[in-house]
PDB file of C-alpha atoms and ligand atoms in Angstrom:
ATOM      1  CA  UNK A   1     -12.421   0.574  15.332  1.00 38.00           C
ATOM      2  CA  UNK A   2     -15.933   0.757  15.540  1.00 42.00           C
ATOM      3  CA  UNK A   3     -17.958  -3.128  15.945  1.00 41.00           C
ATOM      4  CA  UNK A   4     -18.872  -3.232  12.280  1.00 39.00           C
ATOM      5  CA  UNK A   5     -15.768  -2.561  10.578  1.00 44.00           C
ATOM      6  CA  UNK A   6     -14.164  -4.792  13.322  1.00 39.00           C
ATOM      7  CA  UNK A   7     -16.360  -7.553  11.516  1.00 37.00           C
ATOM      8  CA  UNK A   8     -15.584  -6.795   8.566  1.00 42.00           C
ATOM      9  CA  UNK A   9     -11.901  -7.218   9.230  1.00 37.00           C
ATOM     10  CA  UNK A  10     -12.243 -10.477  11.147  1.00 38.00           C
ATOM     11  CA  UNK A  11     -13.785 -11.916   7.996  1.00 39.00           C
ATOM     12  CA  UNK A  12     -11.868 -10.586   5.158  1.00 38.00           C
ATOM     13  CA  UNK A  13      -8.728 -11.478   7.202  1.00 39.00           C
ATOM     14  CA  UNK A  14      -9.990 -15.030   7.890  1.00 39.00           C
ATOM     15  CA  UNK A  15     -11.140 -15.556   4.248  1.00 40.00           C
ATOM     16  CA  UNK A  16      -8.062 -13.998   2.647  1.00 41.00           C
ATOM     17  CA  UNK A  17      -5.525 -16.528   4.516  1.00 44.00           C
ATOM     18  CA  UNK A  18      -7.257 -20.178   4.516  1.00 50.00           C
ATOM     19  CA  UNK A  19      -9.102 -21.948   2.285  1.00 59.00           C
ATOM     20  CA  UNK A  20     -11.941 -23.203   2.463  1.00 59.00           C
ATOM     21  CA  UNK A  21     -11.216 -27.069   2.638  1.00 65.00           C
ATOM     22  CA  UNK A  22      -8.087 -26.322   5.362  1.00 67.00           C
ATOM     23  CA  UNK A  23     -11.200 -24.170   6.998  1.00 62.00           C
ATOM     24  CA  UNK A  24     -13.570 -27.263   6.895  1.00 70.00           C
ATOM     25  CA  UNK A  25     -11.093 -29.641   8.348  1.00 73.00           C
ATOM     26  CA  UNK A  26      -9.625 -27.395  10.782  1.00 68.00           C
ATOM     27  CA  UNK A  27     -13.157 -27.233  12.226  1.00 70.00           C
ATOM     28  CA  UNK A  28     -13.838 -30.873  12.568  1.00 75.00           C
ATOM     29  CA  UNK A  29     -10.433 -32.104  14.429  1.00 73.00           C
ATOM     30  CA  UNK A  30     -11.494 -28.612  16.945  1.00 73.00           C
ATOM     31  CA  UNK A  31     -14.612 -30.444  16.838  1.00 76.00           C
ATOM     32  CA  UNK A  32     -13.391 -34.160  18.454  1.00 76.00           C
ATOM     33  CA  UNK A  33     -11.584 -32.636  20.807  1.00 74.00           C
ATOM     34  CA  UNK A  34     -14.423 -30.221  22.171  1.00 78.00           C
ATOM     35  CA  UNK A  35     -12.193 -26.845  20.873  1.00 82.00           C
ATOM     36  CA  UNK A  36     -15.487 -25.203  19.843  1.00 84.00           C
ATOM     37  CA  UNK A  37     -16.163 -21.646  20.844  1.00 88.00           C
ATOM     38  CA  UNK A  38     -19.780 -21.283  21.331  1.00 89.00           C
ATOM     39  CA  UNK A  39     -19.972 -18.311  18.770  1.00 86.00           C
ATOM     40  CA  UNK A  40     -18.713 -21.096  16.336  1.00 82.00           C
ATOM     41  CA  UNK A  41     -21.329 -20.752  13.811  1.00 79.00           C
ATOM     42  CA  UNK A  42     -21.422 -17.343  13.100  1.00 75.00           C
ATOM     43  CA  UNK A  43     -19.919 -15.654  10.052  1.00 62.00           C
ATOM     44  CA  UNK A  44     -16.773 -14.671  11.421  1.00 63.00           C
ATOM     45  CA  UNK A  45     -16.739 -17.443  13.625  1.00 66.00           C
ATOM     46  CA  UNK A  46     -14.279 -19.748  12.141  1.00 72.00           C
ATOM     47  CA  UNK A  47     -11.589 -17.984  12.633  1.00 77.00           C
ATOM     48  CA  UNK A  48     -12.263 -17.501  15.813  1.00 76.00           C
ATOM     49  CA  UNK A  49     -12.750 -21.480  16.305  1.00 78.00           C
ATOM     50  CA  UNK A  50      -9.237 -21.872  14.545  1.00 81.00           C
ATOM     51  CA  UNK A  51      -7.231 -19.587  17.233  1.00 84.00           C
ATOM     52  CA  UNK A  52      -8.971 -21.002  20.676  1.00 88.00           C
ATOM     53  CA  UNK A  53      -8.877 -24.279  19.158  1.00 86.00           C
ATOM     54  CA  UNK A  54      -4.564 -23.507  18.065  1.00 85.00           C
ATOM     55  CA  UNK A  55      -4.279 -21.436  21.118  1.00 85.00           C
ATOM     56  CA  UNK A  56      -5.455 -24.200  23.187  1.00 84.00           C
ATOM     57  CA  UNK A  57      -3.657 -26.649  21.993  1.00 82.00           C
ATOM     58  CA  UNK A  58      -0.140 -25.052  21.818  1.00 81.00           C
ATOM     59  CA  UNK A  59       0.133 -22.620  24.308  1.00 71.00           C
ATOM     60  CA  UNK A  60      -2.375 -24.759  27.276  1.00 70.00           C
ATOM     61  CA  UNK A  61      -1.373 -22.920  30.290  1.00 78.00           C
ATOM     62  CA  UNK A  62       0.794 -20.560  29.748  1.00 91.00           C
ATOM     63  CA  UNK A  63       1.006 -16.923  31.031  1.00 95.00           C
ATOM     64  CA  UNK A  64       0.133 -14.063  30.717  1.00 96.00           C
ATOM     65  CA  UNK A  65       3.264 -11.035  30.503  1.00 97.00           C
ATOM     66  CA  UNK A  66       3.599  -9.917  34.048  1.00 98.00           C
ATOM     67  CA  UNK A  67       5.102  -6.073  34.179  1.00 98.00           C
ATOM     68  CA  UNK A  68       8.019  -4.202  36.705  1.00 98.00           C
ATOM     69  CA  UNK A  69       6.027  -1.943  39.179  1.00 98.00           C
ATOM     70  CA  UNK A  70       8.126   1.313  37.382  1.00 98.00           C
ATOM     71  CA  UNK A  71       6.626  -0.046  33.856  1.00 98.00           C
ATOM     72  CA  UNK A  72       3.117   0.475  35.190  1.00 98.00           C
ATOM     73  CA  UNK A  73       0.873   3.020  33.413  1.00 97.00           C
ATOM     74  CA  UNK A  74       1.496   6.713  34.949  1.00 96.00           C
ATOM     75  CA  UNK A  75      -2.557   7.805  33.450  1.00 91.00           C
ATOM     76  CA  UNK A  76      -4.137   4.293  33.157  1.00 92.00           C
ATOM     77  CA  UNK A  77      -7.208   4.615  30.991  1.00 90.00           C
ATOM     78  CA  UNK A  78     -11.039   4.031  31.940  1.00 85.00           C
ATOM     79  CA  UNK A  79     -12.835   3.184  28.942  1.00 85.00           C
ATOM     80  CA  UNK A  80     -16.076   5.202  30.239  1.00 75.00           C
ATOM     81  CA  UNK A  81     -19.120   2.496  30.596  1.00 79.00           C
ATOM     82  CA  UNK A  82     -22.537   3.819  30.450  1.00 76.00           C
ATOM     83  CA  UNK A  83     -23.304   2.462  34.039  1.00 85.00           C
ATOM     84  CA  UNK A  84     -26.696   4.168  34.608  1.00 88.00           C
ATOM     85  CA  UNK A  85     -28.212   1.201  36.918  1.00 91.00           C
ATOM     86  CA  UNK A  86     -29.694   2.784  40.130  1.00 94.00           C
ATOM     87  CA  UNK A  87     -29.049  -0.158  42.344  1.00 95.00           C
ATOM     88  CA  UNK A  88     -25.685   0.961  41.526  1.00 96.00           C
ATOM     89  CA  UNK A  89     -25.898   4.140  42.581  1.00 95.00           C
ATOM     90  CA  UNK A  90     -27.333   3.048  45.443  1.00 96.00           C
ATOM     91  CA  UNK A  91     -24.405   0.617  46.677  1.00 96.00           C
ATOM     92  CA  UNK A  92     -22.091   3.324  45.381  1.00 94.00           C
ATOM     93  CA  UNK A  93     -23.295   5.707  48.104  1.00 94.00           C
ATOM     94  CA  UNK A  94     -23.102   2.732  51.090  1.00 95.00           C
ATOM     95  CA  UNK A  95     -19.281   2.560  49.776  1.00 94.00           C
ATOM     96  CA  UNK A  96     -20.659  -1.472  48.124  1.00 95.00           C
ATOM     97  CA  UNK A  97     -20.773  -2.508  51.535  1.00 95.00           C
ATOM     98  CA  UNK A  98     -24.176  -4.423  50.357  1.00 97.00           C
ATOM     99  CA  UNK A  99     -21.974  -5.420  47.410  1.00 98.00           C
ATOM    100  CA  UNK A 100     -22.668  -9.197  46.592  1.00 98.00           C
ATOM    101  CA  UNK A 101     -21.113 -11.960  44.453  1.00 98.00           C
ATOM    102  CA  UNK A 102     -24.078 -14.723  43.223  1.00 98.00           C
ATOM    103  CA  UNK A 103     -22.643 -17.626  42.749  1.00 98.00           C
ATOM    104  CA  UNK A 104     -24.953 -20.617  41.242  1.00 98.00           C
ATOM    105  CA  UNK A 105     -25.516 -23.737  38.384  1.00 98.00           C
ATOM    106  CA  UNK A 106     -23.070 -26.301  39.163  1.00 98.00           C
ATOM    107  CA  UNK A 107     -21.803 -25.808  42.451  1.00 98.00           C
ATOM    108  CA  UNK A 108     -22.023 -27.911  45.769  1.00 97.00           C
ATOM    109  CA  UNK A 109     -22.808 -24.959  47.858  1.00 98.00           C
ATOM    110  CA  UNK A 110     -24.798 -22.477  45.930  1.00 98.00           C
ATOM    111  CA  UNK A 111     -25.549 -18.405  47.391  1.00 98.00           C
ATOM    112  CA  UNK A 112     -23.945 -15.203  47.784  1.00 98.00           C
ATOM    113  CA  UNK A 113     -20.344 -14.140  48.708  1.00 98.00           C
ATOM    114  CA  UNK A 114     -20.467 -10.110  50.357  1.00 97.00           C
ATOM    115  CA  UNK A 115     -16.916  -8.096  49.274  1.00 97.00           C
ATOM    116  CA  UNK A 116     -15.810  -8.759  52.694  1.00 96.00           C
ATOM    117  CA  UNK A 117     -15.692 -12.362  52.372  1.00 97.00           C
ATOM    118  CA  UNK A 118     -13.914 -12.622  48.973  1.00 98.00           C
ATOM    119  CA  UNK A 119     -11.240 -10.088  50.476  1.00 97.00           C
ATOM    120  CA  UNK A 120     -10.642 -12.934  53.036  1.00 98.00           C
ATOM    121  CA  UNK A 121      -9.353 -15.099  50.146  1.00 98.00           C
ATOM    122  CA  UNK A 122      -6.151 -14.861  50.190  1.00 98.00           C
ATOM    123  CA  UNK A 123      -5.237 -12.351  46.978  1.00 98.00           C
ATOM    124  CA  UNK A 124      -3.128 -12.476  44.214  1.00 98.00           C
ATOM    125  CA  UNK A 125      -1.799  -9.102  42.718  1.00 98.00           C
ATOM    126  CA  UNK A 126      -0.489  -8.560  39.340  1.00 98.00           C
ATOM    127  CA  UNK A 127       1.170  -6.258  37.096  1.00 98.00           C
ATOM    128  CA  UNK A 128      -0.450  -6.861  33.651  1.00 98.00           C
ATOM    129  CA  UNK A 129      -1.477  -4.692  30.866  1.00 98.00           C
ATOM    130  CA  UNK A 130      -4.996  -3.994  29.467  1.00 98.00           C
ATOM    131  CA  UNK A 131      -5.331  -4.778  25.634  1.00 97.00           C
ATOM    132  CA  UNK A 132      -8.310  -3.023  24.211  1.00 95.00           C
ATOM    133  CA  UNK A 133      -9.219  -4.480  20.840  1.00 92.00           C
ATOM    134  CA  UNK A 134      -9.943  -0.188  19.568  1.00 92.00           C
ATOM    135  CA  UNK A 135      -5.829  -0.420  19.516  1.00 93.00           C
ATOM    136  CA  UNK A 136      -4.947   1.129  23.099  1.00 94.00           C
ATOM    137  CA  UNK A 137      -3.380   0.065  26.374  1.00 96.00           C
ATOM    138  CA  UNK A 138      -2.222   0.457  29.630  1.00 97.00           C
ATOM    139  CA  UNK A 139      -0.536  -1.427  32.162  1.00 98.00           C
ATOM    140  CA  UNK A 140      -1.555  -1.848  35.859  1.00 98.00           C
ATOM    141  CA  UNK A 141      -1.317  -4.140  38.932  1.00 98.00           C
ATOM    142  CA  UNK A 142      -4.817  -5.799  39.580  1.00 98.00           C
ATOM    143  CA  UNK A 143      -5.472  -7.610  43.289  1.00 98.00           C
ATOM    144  CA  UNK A 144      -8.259  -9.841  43.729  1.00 98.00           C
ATOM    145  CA  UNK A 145      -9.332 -13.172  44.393  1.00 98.00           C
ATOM    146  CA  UNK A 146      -8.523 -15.594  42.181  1.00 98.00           C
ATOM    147  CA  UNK A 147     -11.700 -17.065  40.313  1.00 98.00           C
ATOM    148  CA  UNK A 148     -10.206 -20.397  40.889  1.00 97.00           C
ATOM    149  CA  UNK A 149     -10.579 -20.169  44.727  1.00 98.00           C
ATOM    150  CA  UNK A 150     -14.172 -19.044  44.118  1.00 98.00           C
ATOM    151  CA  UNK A 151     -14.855 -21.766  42.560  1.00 98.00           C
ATOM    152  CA  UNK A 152     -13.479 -24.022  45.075  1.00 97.00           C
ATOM    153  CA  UNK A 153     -14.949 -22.606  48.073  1.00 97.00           C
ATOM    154  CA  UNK A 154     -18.336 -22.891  46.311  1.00 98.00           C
ATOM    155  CA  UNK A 155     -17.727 -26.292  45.216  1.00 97.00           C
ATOM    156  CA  UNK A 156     -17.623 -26.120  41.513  1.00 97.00           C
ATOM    157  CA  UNK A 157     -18.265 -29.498  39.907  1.00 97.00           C
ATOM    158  CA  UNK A 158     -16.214 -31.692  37.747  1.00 94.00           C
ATOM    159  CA  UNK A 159     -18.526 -31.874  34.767  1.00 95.00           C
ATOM    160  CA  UNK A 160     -18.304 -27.737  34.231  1.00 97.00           C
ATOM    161  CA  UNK A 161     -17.357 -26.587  31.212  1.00 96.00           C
ATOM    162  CA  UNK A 162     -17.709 -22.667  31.465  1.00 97.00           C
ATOM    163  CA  UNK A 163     -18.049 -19.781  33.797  1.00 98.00           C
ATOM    164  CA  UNK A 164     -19.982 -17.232  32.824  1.00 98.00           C
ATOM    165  CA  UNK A 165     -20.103 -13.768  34.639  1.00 98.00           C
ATOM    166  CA  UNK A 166     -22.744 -10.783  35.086  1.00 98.00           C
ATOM    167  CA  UNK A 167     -21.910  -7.435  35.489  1.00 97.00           C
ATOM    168  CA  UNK A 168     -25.000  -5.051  37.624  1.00 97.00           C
ATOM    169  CA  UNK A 169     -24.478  -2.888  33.847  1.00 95.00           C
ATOM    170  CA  UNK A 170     -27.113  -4.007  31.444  1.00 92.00           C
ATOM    171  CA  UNK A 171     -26.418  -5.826  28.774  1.00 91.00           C
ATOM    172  CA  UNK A 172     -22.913  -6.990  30.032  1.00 95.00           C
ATOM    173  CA  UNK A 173     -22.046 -10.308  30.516  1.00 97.00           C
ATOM    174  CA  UNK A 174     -19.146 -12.918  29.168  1.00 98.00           C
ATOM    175  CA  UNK A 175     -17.928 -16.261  29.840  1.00 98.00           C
ATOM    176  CA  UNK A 176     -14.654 -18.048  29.510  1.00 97.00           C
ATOM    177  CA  UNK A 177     -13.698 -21.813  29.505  1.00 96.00           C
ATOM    178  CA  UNK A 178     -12.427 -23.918  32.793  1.00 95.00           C
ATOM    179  CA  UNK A 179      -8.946 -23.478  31.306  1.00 94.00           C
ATOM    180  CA  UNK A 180      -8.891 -19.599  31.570  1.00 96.00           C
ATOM    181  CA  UNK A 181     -11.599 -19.984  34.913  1.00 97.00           C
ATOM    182  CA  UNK A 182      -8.898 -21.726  36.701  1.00 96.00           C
ATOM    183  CA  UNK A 183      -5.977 -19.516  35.352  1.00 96.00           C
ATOM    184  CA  UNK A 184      -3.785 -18.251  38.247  1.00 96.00           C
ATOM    185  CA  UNK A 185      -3.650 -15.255  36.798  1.00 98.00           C
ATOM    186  CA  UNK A 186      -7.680 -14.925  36.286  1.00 98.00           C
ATOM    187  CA  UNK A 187      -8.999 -13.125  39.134  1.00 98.00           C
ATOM    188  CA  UNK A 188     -11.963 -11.221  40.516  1.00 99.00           C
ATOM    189  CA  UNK A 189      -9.876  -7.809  41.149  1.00 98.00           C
ATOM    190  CA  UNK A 190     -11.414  -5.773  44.066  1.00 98.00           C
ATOM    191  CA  UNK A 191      -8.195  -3.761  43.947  1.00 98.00           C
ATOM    192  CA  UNK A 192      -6.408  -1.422  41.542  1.00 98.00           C
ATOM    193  CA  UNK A 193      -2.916  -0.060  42.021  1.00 98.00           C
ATOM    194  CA  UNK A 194      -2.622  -0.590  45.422  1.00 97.00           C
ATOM    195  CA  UNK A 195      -6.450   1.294  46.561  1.00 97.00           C
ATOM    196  CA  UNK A 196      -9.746  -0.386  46.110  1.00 97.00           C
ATOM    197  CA  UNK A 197     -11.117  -0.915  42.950  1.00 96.00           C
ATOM    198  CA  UNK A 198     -12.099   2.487  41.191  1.00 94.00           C
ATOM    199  CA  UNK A 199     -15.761   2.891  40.196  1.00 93.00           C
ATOM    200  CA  UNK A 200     -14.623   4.168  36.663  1.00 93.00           C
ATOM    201  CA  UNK A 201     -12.142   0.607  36.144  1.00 96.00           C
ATOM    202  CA  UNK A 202     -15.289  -1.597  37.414  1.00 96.00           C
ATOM    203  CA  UNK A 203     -15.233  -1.123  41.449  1.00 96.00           C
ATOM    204  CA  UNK A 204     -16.194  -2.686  43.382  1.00 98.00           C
ATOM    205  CA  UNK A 205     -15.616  -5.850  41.500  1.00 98.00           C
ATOM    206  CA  UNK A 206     -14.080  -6.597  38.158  1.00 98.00           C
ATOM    207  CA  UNK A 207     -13.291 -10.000  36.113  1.00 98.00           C
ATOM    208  CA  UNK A 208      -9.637  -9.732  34.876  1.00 98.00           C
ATOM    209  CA  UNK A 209      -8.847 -11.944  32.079  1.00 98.00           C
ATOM    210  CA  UNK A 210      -5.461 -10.767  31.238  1.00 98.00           C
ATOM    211  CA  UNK A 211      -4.772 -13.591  28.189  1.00 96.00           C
ATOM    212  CA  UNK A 212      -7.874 -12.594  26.322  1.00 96.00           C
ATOM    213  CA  UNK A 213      -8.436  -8.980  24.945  1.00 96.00           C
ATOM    214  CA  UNK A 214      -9.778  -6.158  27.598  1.00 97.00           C
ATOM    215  CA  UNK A 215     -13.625  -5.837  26.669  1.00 96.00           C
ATOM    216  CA  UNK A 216     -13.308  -9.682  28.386  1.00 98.00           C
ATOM    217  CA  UNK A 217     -12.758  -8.140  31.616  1.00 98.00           C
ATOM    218  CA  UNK A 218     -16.311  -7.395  32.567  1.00 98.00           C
ATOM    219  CA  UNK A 219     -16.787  -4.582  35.130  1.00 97.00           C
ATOM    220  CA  UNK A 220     -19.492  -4.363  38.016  1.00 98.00           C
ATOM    221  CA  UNK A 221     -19.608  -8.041  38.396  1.00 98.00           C
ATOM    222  CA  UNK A 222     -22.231  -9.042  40.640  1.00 98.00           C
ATOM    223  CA  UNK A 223     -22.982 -12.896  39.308  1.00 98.00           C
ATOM    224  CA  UNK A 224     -21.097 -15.991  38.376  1.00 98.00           C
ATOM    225  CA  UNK A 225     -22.833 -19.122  36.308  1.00 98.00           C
ATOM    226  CA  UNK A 226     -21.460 -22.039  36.375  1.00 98.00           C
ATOM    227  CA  UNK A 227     -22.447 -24.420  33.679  1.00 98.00           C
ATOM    228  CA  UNK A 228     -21.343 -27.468  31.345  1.00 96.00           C
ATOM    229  CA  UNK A 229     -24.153 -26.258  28.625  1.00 95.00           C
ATOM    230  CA  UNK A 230     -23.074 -22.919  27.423  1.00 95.00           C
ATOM    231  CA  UNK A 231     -26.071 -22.648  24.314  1.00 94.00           C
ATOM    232  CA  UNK A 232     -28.518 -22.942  26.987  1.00 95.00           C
ATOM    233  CA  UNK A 233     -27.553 -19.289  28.564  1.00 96.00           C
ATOM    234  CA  UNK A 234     -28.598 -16.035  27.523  1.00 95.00           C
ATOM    235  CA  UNK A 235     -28.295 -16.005  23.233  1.00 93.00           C
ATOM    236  CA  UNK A 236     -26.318 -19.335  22.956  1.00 94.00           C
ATOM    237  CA  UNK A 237     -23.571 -17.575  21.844  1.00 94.00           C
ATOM    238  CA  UNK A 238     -20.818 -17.430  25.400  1.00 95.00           C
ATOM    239  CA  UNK A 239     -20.960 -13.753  25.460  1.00 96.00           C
ATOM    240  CA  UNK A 240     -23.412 -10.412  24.930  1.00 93.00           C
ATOM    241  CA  UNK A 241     -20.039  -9.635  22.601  1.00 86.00           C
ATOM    242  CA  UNK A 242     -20.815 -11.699  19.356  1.00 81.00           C
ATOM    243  CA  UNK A 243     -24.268  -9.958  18.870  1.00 79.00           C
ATOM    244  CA  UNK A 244     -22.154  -6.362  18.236  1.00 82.00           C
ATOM    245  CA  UNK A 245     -19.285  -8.274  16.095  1.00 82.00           C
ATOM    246  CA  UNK A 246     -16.941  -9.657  19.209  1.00 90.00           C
ATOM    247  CA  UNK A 247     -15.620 -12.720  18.904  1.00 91.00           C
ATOM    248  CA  UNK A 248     -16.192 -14.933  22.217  1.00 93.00           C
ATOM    249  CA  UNK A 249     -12.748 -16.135  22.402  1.00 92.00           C
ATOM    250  CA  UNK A 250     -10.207 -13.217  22.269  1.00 93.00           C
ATOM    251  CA  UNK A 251      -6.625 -14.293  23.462  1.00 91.00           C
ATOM    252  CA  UNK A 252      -3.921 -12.562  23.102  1.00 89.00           C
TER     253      UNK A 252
HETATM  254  N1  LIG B 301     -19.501  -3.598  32.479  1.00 65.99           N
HETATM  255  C1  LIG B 301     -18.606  -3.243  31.535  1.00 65.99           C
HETATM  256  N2  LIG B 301     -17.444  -3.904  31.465  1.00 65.99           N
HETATM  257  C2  LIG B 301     -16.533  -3.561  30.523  1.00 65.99           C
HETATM  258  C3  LIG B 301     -16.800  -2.540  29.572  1.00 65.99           C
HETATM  259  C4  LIG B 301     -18.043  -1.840  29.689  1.00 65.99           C
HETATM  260  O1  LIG B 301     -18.352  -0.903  28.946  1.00 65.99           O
HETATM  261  N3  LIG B 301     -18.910  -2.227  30.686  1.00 65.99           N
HETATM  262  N4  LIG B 301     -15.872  -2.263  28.568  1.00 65.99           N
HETATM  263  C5  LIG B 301     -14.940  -3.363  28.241  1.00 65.99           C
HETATM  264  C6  LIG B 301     -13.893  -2.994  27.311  1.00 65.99           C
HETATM  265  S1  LIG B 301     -14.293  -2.953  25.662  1.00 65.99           S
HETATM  266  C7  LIG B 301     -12.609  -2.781  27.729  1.00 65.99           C
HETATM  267  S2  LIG B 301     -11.343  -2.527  26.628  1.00 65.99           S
HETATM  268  C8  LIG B 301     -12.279  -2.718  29.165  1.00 65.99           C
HETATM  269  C9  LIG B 301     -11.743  -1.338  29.504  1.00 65.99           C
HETATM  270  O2  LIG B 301     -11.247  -1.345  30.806  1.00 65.99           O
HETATM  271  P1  LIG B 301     -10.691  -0.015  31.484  1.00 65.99           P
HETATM  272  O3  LIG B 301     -11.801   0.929  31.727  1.00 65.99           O
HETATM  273  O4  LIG B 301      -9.987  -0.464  32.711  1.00 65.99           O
HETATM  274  O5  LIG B 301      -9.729   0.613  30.496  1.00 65.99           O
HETATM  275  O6  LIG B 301     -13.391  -3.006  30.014  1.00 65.99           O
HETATM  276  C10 LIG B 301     -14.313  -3.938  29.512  1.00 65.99           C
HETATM  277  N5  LIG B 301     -15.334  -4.216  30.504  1.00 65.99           N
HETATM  278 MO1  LIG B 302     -12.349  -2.578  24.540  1.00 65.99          MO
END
């Protein structure tokens, strides 16, 4: 589905199964308890305010599907990026041994983490399956360090609210609440089906997300904000996602 007629959808769904009133209300109890997507006051964004805020509530921490190792993908499918960045070319040809991780905002201990270092964490691997919102799938295991030991070894603070994530590709960059940050099953994957992360799935580093839709799994990452003030980065709006017609929150 292309991002327009995506839109479309989201609103004439929204529209076509709550009223107005229901809408209104729905939007100040999410409201009180701080169930607010930042994306919140676009067009389609009440719908989108009603599932994180009904998705939080009910299903809190729950998991995400984990797979058998003989149900995992034979071809899995790279959704080609337009990665033209030379600095990634560059690393690319050192085999990322320059790669870094940023890591800043509210954290005790600020700086960078190389790929070596969050390879010393110890890793959690997972069999889960890639949900593209253009209708396709694939399962695959995933490796990596789980974003909530990141944030631990840097120190996040109490107070955050939201970690958002740059990949090196322009243009790309997300954010998800502390509930999904400190998911067990969210991690910073530096491994694919039991080799290093392939270029064409995100290598050397890649966010996986697996309870929200697959364009939430940023590739190339290279930066992680940590913040309690989520209008005050990039457009305001949680995500580069909402200015082509993505919702912010996308669980599944
Ligand atoms: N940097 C970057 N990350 C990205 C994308 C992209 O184009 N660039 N595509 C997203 C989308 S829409 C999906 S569905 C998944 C596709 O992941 P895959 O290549 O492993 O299938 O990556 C997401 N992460
Ligand atoms: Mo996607």
């Amino acid at each position: 589905m292309s991002r327009i007629s995506r839109r479309k959808w989201l609103v004439g769904g929204v529209s076509g199964v709550v009223g107005v009133a229901g809408v209104a209300a729905a939007g100040d109890a999410a409201r009180r308890h701080g169930l607010m997507p930042p994306d919140a006051g676009l067009r389609f964004g009440t719908g989108a305010a009603l599932t994180y805020a009904a998705q939080r509530t009910l299903t809190g921490e729950s998991r995400a599907r984990e797979f058998r190792r003989e149900q995992i993908s034979a071809k899995p499918f790279a959704n080609p990026s337009q990665m033209k960045e030379e600095a990634y070319a560059r690393s690319r040809e050192k085999g990322f041994a320059d790669w870094q991780l940023q890591v800043e905002g509210m954290v005790a201990r600020p700086g960078a983490i190389s790929l070596a270092e969050l390879k010393e964490i110890p890793a959690r691997s997972q069999i889960t399956q890639l949900v593209c919102e253009e209708g396709w799938s694939y399962i695959a295991e995933w490796t990596g360090a789980p974003l909530a030991a990141v944030l631990e070894q840097a120190g996040a603070l109490p107070d955050a609210r939201y970690v958002v994530y740059y990949s090196m590709e322009k243009d790309w960059w997300d954010s998800i609440d502390m509930a999904d940050a400190l998911h067990p099953q969210t991690i910073l994957a530096h491994g694919m089906n039991g080799g290093a992360m392939p270029a064409e799935f995100g290598g050397p580093l890649r966010m996986r997300v697996p309870r929200q839709l697959g364009y939430k799994s940023v590739k190339f990452i290279n930066r992680l904000l940590v913040t309690d003030r989520i209008e005050k980065v990039g457009n305001g709006l949680g995500s580069s996602g909402p200015d082509y017609g993505y919702s912010w929150y996308a669980g599944i």
